[in-house]
PDB file of C-alpha atoms in Angstrom:
ATOM      1  CA  MET A   1     -23.337  17.209  -1.331  1.00  0.00           C
ATOM      2  CA  PRO A   2     -19.912  17.903   0.178  1.00  0.00           C
ATOM      3  CA  LYS A   3     -18.469  21.278  -0.863  1.00  0.00           C
ATOM      4  CA  HIS A   4     -14.937  21.496  -2.218  1.00  0.00           C
ATOM      5  CA  GLY A   5     -12.632  24.358  -1.523  1.00  0.00           C
ATOM      6  CA  LYS A   6     -11.543  26.880  -4.164  1.00  0.00           C
ATOM      7  CA  ASN A   7      -8.151  25.055  -4.769  1.00  0.00           C
ATOM      8  CA  PHE A   8      -9.770  21.846  -5.281  1.00  0.00           C
ATOM      9  CA  ARG A   9     -12.354  23.361  -7.713  1.00  0.00           C
ATOM     10  CA  ASN A  10      -9.497  24.994  -9.741  1.00  0.00           C
ATOM     11  CA  ALA A  11      -7.604  21.842  -9.931  1.00  0.00           C
ATOM     12  CA  SER A  12     -10.577  19.792 -11.201  1.00  0.00           C
ATOM     13  CA  LYS A  13     -12.271  22.622 -13.257  1.00  0.00           C
ATOM     14  CA  ASP A  14     -11.415  20.934 -16.685  1.00  0.00           C
ATOM     15  CA  LEU A  15     -11.998  17.381 -15.392  1.00  0.00           C
ATOM     16  CA  LYS A  16     -15.229  15.746 -16.726  1.00  0.00           C
ATOM     17  CA  PRO A  17     -16.803  12.639 -15.059  1.00  0.00           C
ATOM     18  CA  LEU A  18     -16.337  10.505 -18.246  1.00  0.00           C
ATOM     19  CA  ASP A  19     -12.671  11.551 -18.840  1.00  0.00           C
ATOM     20  CA  ARG A  20     -10.280   8.559 -19.041  1.00  0.00           C
ATOM     21  CA  PHE A  21      -6.533   8.972 -19.446  1.00  0.00           C
ATOM     22  CA  SER A  22      -3.480   6.741 -20.168  1.00  0.00           C
ATOM     23  CA  VAL A  23      -1.629   5.738 -17.008  1.00  0.00           C
ATOM     24  CA  GLU A  24       1.149   8.141 -17.904  1.00  0.00           C
ATOM     25  CA  ASP A  25      -1.180  10.980 -18.378  1.00  0.00           C
ATOM     26  CA  ALA A  26      -3.183  10.310 -15.284  1.00  0.00           C
ATOM     27  CA  VAL A  27      -0.065  10.387 -13.104  1.00  0.00           C
ATOM     28  CA  ALA A  28       1.218  13.479 -14.752  1.00  0.00           C
ATOM     29  CA  LYS A  29      -2.093  15.259 -14.460  1.00  0.00           C
ATOM     30  CA  THR A  30      -2.206  14.114 -10.779  1.00  0.00           C
ATOM     31  CA  VAL A  31       1.089  15.565 -10.052  1.00  0.00           C
ATOM     32  CA  ALA A  32       0.267  18.801 -11.871  1.00  0.00           C
ATOM     33  CA  ALA A  33      -2.975  19.282 -10.009  1.00  0.00           C
ATOM     34  CA  SER A  34      -1.401  19.155  -6.471  1.00  0.00           C
ATOM     35  CA  PHE A  35      -1.944  22.400  -4.605  1.00  0.00           C
ATOM     36  CA  ALA A  36      -1.379  21.698  -0.928  1.00  0.00           C
ATOM     37  CA  LYS A  37       1.348  23.553   0.941  1.00  0.00           C
ATOM     38  CA  PHE A  38       2.818  20.275   2.012  1.00  0.00           C
ATOM     39  CA  ASP A  39       4.298  17.430  -0.005  1.00  0.00           C
ATOM     40  CA  GLU A  40       1.190  15.440  -0.699  1.00  0.00           C
ATOM     41  CA  THR A  41       1.141  11.665  -1.099  1.00  0.00           C
ATOM     42  CA  VAL A  42       0.052  10.228  -4.486  1.00  0.00           C
ATOM     43  CA  ASP A  43      -2.330   7.218  -4.066  1.00  0.00           C
ATOM     44  CA  VAL A  44      -3.911   4.743  -6.440  1.00  0.00           C
ATOM     45  CA  ALA A  45      -7.386   3.061  -6.029  1.00  0.00           C
ATOM     46  CA  MET A  46      -8.171  -0.092  -8.062  1.00  0.00           C
ATOM     47  CA  ARG A  47     -11.424  -1.800  -8.254  1.00  0.00           C
ATOM     48  CA  LEU A  48     -10.950  -5.504  -8.932  1.00  0.00           C
ATOM     49  CA  GLY A  49     -13.424  -7.978 -10.278  1.00  0.00           C
ATOM     50  CA  VAL A  50     -13.288 -10.169  -7.132  1.00  0.00           C
ATOM     51  CA  ASP A  51     -15.674 -10.935  -4.294  1.00  0.00           C
ATOM     52  CA  PRO A  52     -13.489 -10.726  -1.032  1.00  0.00           C
ATOM     53  CA  LYS A  53     -16.156 -12.473   0.998  1.00  0.00           C
ATOM     54  CA  TYR A  54     -14.990 -15.713  -0.556  1.00  0.00           C
ATOM     55  CA  SER A  55     -11.435 -16.657   0.586  1.00  0.00           C
ATOM     56  CA  ASP A  56     -10.311 -17.880  -2.790  1.00  0.00           C
ATOM     57  CA  GLN A  57     -10.935 -14.383  -4.165  1.00  0.00           C
ATOM     58  CA  MET A  58      -9.115 -12.403  -1.690  1.00  0.00           C
ATOM     59  CA  VAL A  59      -6.177 -10.337  -3.175  1.00  0.00           C
ATOM     60  CA  ARG A  60      -3.569  -9.626  -0.635  1.00  0.00           C
ATOM     61  CA  GLY A  61       0.212  -9.137  -0.923  1.00  0.00           C
ATOM     62  CA  ALA A  62       3.224  -6.741  -0.762  1.00  0.00           C
ATOM     63  CA  VAL A  63       5.501  -5.113  -3.159  1.00  0.00           C
ATOM     64  CA  PRO A  64       8.914  -3.325  -2.694  1.00  0.00           C
ATOM     65  CA  LEU A  65       8.406  -0.028  -4.496  1.00  0.00           C
ATOM     66  CA  PRO A  66      11.616   0.670  -6.625  1.00  0.00           C
ATOM     67  CA  ASN A  67      11.542   4.337  -5.645  1.00  0.00           C
ATOM     68  CA  GLY A  68      10.406   4.021  -2.118  1.00  0.00           C
ATOM     69  CA  LEU A  69       7.626   6.047  -0.413  1.00  0.00           C
ATOM     70  CA  GLY A  70       9.535   9.133   0.733  1.00  0.00           C
ATOM     71  CA  LYS A  71       8.848   8.648   4.365  1.00  0.00           C
ATOM     72  CA  THR A  72      10.662   7.095   7.432  1.00  0.00           C
ATOM     73  CA  VAL A  73       9.121   3.687   8.388  1.00  0.00           C
ATOM     74  CA  ARG A  74       9.517   2.447  11.907  1.00  0.00           C
ATOM     75  CA  VAL A  75       9.782  -1.321  12.022  1.00  0.00           C
ATOM     76  CA  ALA A  76       9.241  -3.697  14.975  1.00  0.00           C
ATOM     77  CA  VAL A  77      10.387  -7.210  14.820  1.00  0.00           C
ATOM     78  CA  PHE A  78       9.175 -10.059  16.936  1.00  0.00           C
ATOM     79  CA  CYS A  79      11.831 -12.626  17.262  1.00  0.00           C
ATOM     80  CA  LYS A  80      14.350 -14.372  19.639  1.00  0.00           C
ATOM     81  CA  GLY A  81      17.950 -15.095  20.035  1.00  0.00           C
ATOM     82  CA  GLU A  82      20.409 -14.339  17.151  1.00  0.00           C
ATOM     83  CA  LYS A  83      17.481 -12.953  14.977  1.00  0.00           C
ATOM     84  CA  GLU A  84      17.339  -9.989  17.315  1.00  0.00           C
ATOM     85  CA  ALA A  85      20.810  -9.007  16.400  1.00  0.00           C
ATOM     86  CA  GLU A  86      20.170  -9.687  12.763  1.00  0.00           C
ATOM     87  CA  ALA A  87      17.038  -7.531  12.739  1.00  0.00           C
ATOM     88  CA  ARG A  88      18.755  -4.507  14.522  1.00  0.00           C
ATOM     89  CA  ALA A  89      21.650  -4.797  12.173  1.00  0.00           C
ATOM     90  CA  ALA A  90      19.268  -4.560   9.207  1.00  0.00           C
ATOM     91  CA  GLY A  91      17.834  -1.372  10.657  1.00  0.00           C
ATOM     92  CA  ALA A  92      14.908  -2.587  12.764  1.00  0.00           C
ATOM     93  CA  ASP A  93      13.706   0.180  15.349  1.00  0.00           C
ATOM     94  CA  ILE A  94      13.044  -2.383  18.020  1.00  0.00           C
ATOM     95  CA  ALA A  95      13.240  -6.211  18.246  1.00  0.00           C
ATOM     96  CA  GLY A  96      12.270  -8.764  20.854  1.00  0.00           C
ATOM     97  CA  ALA A  97       9.762 -11.287  22.003  1.00  0.00           C
ATOM     98  CA  GLU A  98       8.086 -11.453  25.405  1.00  0.00           C
ATOM     99  CA  GLU A  99       9.288  -7.965  26.380  1.00  0.00           C
ATOM    100  CA  LEU A 100       7.990  -6.480  23.226  1.00  0.00           C
ATOM    101  CA  VAL A 101       4.652  -8.043  23.497  1.00  0.00           C
ATOM    102  CA  ALA A 102       4.501  -6.755  27.155  1.00  0.00           C
ATOM    103  CA  LYS A 103       5.339  -3.230  25.968  1.00  0.00           C
ATOM    104  CA  ILE A 104       2.513  -3.386  23.388  1.00  0.00           C
ATOM    105  CA  LYS A 105       0.114  -4.586  26.009  1.00  0.00           C
ATOM    106  CA  GLU A 106       0.922  -1.583  28.152  1.00  0.00           C
ATOM    107  CA  GLY A 107      -0.194   0.600  25.176  1.00  0.00           C
ATOM    108  CA  TRP A 108       3.093   1.252  23.180  1.00  0.00           C
ATOM    109  CA  LEU A 109       2.631   1.317  19.461  1.00  0.00           C
ATOM    110  CA  GLU A 110       5.301   3.541  18.029  1.00  0.00           C
ATOM    111  CA  PHE A 111       5.951   1.637  14.824  1.00  0.00           C
ATOM    112  CA  ASP A 112       4.427   1.606  11.338  1.00  0.00           C
ATOM    113  CA  ALA A 113       5.042  -2.033  10.312  1.00  0.00           C
ATOM    114  CA  ALA A 114       5.911  -5.326  12.027  1.00  0.00           C
ATOM    115  CA  VAL A 115       7.816  -8.491  11.103  1.00  0.00           C
ATOM    116  CA  ALA A 116       7.900 -11.761  12.964  1.00  0.00           C
ATOM    117  CA  THR A 117       9.565 -15.060  12.783  1.00  0.00           C
ATOM    118  CA  PRO A 118       7.301 -18.145  12.671  1.00  0.00           C
ATOM    119  CA  ASP A 119       8.343 -19.554  16.028  1.00  0.00           C
ATOM    120  CA  VAL A 120       7.009 -16.455  17.923  1.00  0.00           C
ATOM    121  CA  MET A 121       3.661 -16.068  16.153  1.00  0.00           C
ATOM    122  CA  ALA A 122       1.850 -17.739  19.026  1.00  0.00           C
ATOM    123  CA  LEU A 123       3.313 -15.088  21.308  1.00  0.00           C
ATOM    124  CA  VAL A 124       2.314 -12.264  18.803  1.00  0.00           C
ATOM    125  CA  GLY A 125      -1.179 -13.606  18.738  1.00  0.00           C
ATOM    126  CA  ARG A 126      -1.596 -12.449  22.346  1.00  0.00           C
ATOM    127  CA  VAL A 127      -1.702  -8.776  21.015  1.00  0.00           C
ATOM    128  CA  GLY A 128      -3.429  -9.719  17.808  1.00  0.00           C
ATOM    129  CA  ARG A 129      -6.580  -7.800  18.804  1.00  0.00           C
ATOM    130  CA  VAL A 130      -4.361  -4.567  19.139  1.00  0.00           C
ATOM    131  CA  LEU A 131      -2.362  -5.051  16.111  1.00  0.00           C
ATOM    132  CA  GLY A 132      -4.980  -6.435  13.680  1.00  0.00           C
ATOM    133  CA  PRO A 133      -7.285  -3.429  13.539  1.00  0.00           C
ATOM    134  CA  ARG A 134      -4.294  -1.119  12.909  1.00  0.00           C
ATOM    135  CA  GLY A 135      -2.886  -3.249  10.044  1.00  0.00           C
ATOM    136  CA  LEU A 136       0.183  -4.078  12.044  1.00  0.00           C
ATOM    137  CA  MET A 137      -0.245  -7.905  12.392  1.00  0.00           C
ATOM    138  CA  PRO A 138       2.475  -9.855  10.619  1.00  0.00           C
ATOM    139  CA  ASN A 139       1.250 -12.013   7.922  1.00  0.00           C
ATOM    140  CA  ALA A 140       2.919 -14.818   5.858  1.00  0.00           C
ATOM    141  CA  LYS A 141       0.938 -13.687   2.728  1.00  0.00           C
ATOM    142  CA  THR A 142       2.732 -10.270   2.876  1.00  0.00           C
ATOM    143  CA  GLY A 143       6.032 -11.608   3.643  1.00  0.00           C
ATOM    144  CA  SER A 144       6.174 -10.249   7.165  1.00  0.00           C
ATOM    145  CA  VAL A 145       6.309 -13.636   8.783  1.00  0.00           C
ATOM    146  CA  THR A 146       9.669 -14.990   7.810  1.00  0.00           C
ATOM    147  CA  MET A 147      12.867 -16.283   9.082  1.00  0.00           C
ATOM    148  CA  ASP A 148      14.700 -13.808   6.799  1.00  0.00           C
ATOM    149  CA  VAL A 149      14.018 -10.814   8.993  1.00  0.00           C
ATOM    150  CA  ALA A 150      16.949  -8.757   7.547  1.00  0.00           C
ATOM    151  CA  LYS A 151      15.396  -8.881   3.992  1.00  0.00           C
ATOM    152  CA  ALA A 152      11.939  -8.025   5.290  1.00  0.00           C
ATOM    153  CA  VAL A 153      13.256  -4.975   7.448  1.00  0.00           C
ATOM    154  CA  LYS A 154      15.333  -3.561   4.556  1.00  0.00           C
ATOM    155  CA  GLU A 155      12.377  -3.876   2.169  1.00  0.00           C
ATOM    156  CA  LEU A 156      10.073  -2.109   4.622  1.00  0.00           C
ATOM    157  CA  LYS A 157      12.596   0.607   5.259  1.00  0.00           C
ATOM    158  CA  ALA A 158      13.084   1.086   1.513  1.00  0.00           C
ATOM    159  CA  GLY A 159       9.423   1.346   0.978  1.00  0.00           C
ATOM    160  CA  ARG A 160       7.700  -2.010   0.687  1.00  0.00           C
ATOM    161  CA  VAL A 161       3.746  -1.540   0.486  1.00  0.00           C
ATOM    162  CA  GLU A 162       1.296  -4.035   1.866  1.00  0.00           C
ATOM    163  CA  PHE A 163      -2.105  -4.167   0.180  1.00  0.00           C
ATOM    164  CA  LYS A 164      -5.397  -5.882   0.583  1.00  0.00           C
ATOM    165  CA  VAL A 165      -8.836  -5.426  -1.247  1.00  0.00           C
ATOM    166  CA  ASP A 166     -11.522  -4.042   1.136  1.00  0.00           C
ATOM    167  CA  LYS A 167     -15.094  -5.507   1.310  1.00  0.00           C
ATOM    168  CA  ALA A 168     -16.108  -3.719  -1.979  1.00  0.00           C
ATOM    169  CA  GLY A 169     -13.147  -5.303  -3.957  1.00  0.00           C
ATOM    170  CA  VAL A 170     -11.268  -1.992  -3.939  1.00  0.00           C
ATOM    171  CA  LEU A 171      -7.469  -1.858  -3.348  1.00  0.00           C
ATOM    172  CA  HIS A 172      -5.899   1.292  -2.024  1.00  0.00           C
ATOM    173  CA  ALA A 173      -2.091   1.953  -1.924  1.00  0.00           C
ATOM    174  CA  PRO A 174       0.380   4.843  -1.733  1.00  0.00           C
ATOM    175  CA  LEU A 175       2.817   5.446  -4.672  1.00  0.00           C
ATOM    176  CA  GLY A 176       5.224   8.100  -3.081  1.00  0.00           C
ATOM    177  CA  LYS A 177       5.318  11.864  -2.850  1.00  0.00           C
ATOM    178  CA  VAL A 178       4.400  14.559  -5.267  1.00  0.00           C
ATOM    179  CA  SER A 179       8.018  15.810  -5.120  1.00  0.00           C
ATOM    180  CA  PHE A 180       9.109  12.417  -6.676  1.00  0.00           C
ATOM    181  CA  GLY A 181       7.778  13.621 -10.079  1.00  0.00           C
ATOM    182  CA  PRO A 182       5.785  11.544 -12.550  1.00  0.00           C
ATOM    183  CA  GLU A 183       8.505   9.213 -13.676  1.00  0.00           C
ATOM    184  CA  LYS A 184       9.294   7.832 -10.206  1.00  0.00           C
ATOM    185  CA  ILE A 185       5.599   7.618  -9.328  1.00  0.00           C
ATOM    186  CA  LEU A 186       5.004   5.591 -12.682  1.00  0.00           C
ATOM    187  CA  GLY A 187       7.867   3.268 -11.726  1.00  0.00           C
ATOM    188  CA  ASN A 188       6.230   2.457  -8.351  1.00  0.00           C
ATOM    189  CA  LEU A 189       2.708   2.216  -9.905  1.00  0.00           C
ATOM    190  CA  LYS A 190       3.934  -0.292 -12.514  1.00  0.00           C
ATOM    191  CA  ALA A 191       5.628  -2.497  -9.736  1.00  0.00           C
ATOM    192  CA  LEU A 192       2.258  -2.517  -7.938  1.00  0.00           C
ATOM    193  CA  VAL A 193       0.098  -3.182 -10.896  1.00  0.00           C
ATOM    194  CA  GLU A 194       2.407  -6.073 -12.009  1.00  0.00           C
ATOM    195  CA  THR A 195       2.229  -7.596  -8.637  1.00  0.00           C
ATOM    196  CA  VAL A 196      -1.514  -7.320  -8.283  1.00  0.00           C
ATOM    197  CA  ASN A 197      -1.925  -8.716 -11.860  1.00  0.00           C
ATOM    198  CA  ARG A 198       0.230 -11.664 -10.901  1.00  0.00           C
ATOM    199  CA  LEU A 199      -1.872 -12.352  -7.737  1.00  0.00           C
ATOM    200  CA  LYS A 200      -5.198 -12.649  -9.886  1.00  0.00           C
ATOM    201  CA  PRO A 201      -7.223 -15.449  -8.037  1.00  0.00           C
ATOM    202  CA  SER A 202      -8.069 -18.424 -10.304  1.00  0.00           C
ATOM    203  CA  ALA A 203     -11.568 -18.220  -8.977  1.00  0.00           C
ATOM    204  CA  ALA A 204     -11.894 -14.600 -10.270  1.00  0.00           C
ATOM    205  CA  LYS A 205     -14.084 -14.576 -13.389  1.00  0.00           C
ATOM    206  CA  GLY A 206     -14.511 -11.761 -16.022  1.00  0.00           C
ATOM    207  CA  THR A 207     -12.460  -8.622 -16.056  1.00  0.00           C
ATOM    208  CA  TYR A 208      -9.940  -8.516 -13.206  1.00  0.00           C
ATOM    209  CA  MET A 209      -8.845  -4.904 -13.250  1.00  0.00           C
ATOM    210  CA  LYS A 210     -12.039  -2.939 -13.744  1.00  0.00           C
ATOM    211  CA  ASN A 211     -11.252   0.700 -12.670  1.00  0.00           C
ATOM    212  CA  MET A 212      -8.294   2.706 -11.664  1.00  0.00           C
ATOM    213  CA  ALA A 213      -7.825   6.205 -10.368  1.00  0.00           C
ATOM    214  CA  VAL A 214      -4.797   8.163  -9.226  1.00  0.00           C
ATOM    215  CA  SER A 215      -4.983  11.175  -6.913  1.00  0.00           C
ATOM    216  CA  THR A 216      -3.105  13.192  -4.260  1.00  0.00           C
ATOM    217  CA  THR A 217      -3.921  13.529  -0.673  1.00  0.00           C
ATOM    218  CA  MET A 218      -6.075  16.715  -1.245  1.00  0.00           C
ATOM    219  CA  GLY A 219      -6.572  16.687  -5.017  1.00  0.00           C
ATOM    220  CA  PRO A 220      -9.077  15.229  -7.517  1.00  0.00           C
ATOM    221  CA  GLY A 221      -8.820  11.652  -8.877  1.00  0.00           C
ATOM    222  CA  PHE A 222      -7.779  11.054 -12.461  1.00  0.00           C
ATOM    223  CA  LYS A 223      -9.285   7.907 -13.935  1.00  0.00           C
ATOM    224  CA  VAL A 224      -7.318   5.505 -16.102  1.00  0.00           C
ATOM    225  CA  ASP A 225      -8.417   4.212 -19.418  1.00  0.00           C
ATOM    226  CA  MET A 226      -8.324   0.478 -18.586  1.00  0.00           C
ATOM    227  CA  THR A 227      -8.065  -0.630 -22.147  1.00  0.00           C
ATOM    228  CA  LEU A 228      -4.433   0.515 -21.937  1.00  0.00           C
ATOM    229  CA  ILE A 229      -3.549  -1.277 -18.723  1.00  0.00           C
ATOM    230  CA  LYS A 230      -2.134  -4.364 -20.537  1.00  0.00           C
ATOM    231  CA  LYS A 231       0.180  -2.122 -22.586  1.00  0.00           C
ATOM    232  CA  PHE A 232       1.282  -0.339 -19.443  1.00  0.00           C
ATOM    233  CA  ILE A 233       2.164  -3.612 -17.816  1.00  0.00           C
ATOM    234  CA  GLU A 234       4.017  -4.986 -20.804  1.00  0.00           C
ATOM    235  CA  GLY A 235       5.796  -1.745 -21.745  1.00  0.00           C
TER     236      GLY A 235
END
């Protein structure tokens, strides 16, 4: 069994395994339990009633968080011609086609997200083995393969989150920093939950959102009472 430090034990001393909270209380308790000396990230984990090994049950998408993520996002755009100027004007850190792919082949990876226009995806595919494992490969399902590169760049810079369920059907996503306070974290969480709910696969049977927990980088997880999720979404 892993041993937790004193600060973690103090933060979770009143937390029982069967405790479940409203979404609002879970977020408030998560923020209050933060003890690290740095501004921790607040994360959510959702277990969905899907089997990702079947393509028609994969849940993947992106959502612009209304309150951002509280961090600088470096964006690379794969594009040609006038789209390069458009991307740079929107705030892209780097834009290009052949020369950008060549730079990545040489080992350069100083960006956090990537966007591409459809006409250069064959070119981007040459570095797919590099970008894919790092979660940097542009994908139409998340809106990062588009001709509207300006919109995509602005959303990423503002705090757009891309998400995808893992092999166990669990979806992980950041919600911002502890310094945001509960209200802004709740706003971001609601935007995410609404989007995930909207993307429910028609092939998914039974309960869709099974479990949810909110935690900080270093702190304990506070589990949500799932009977209150519908009220949270509609509220």
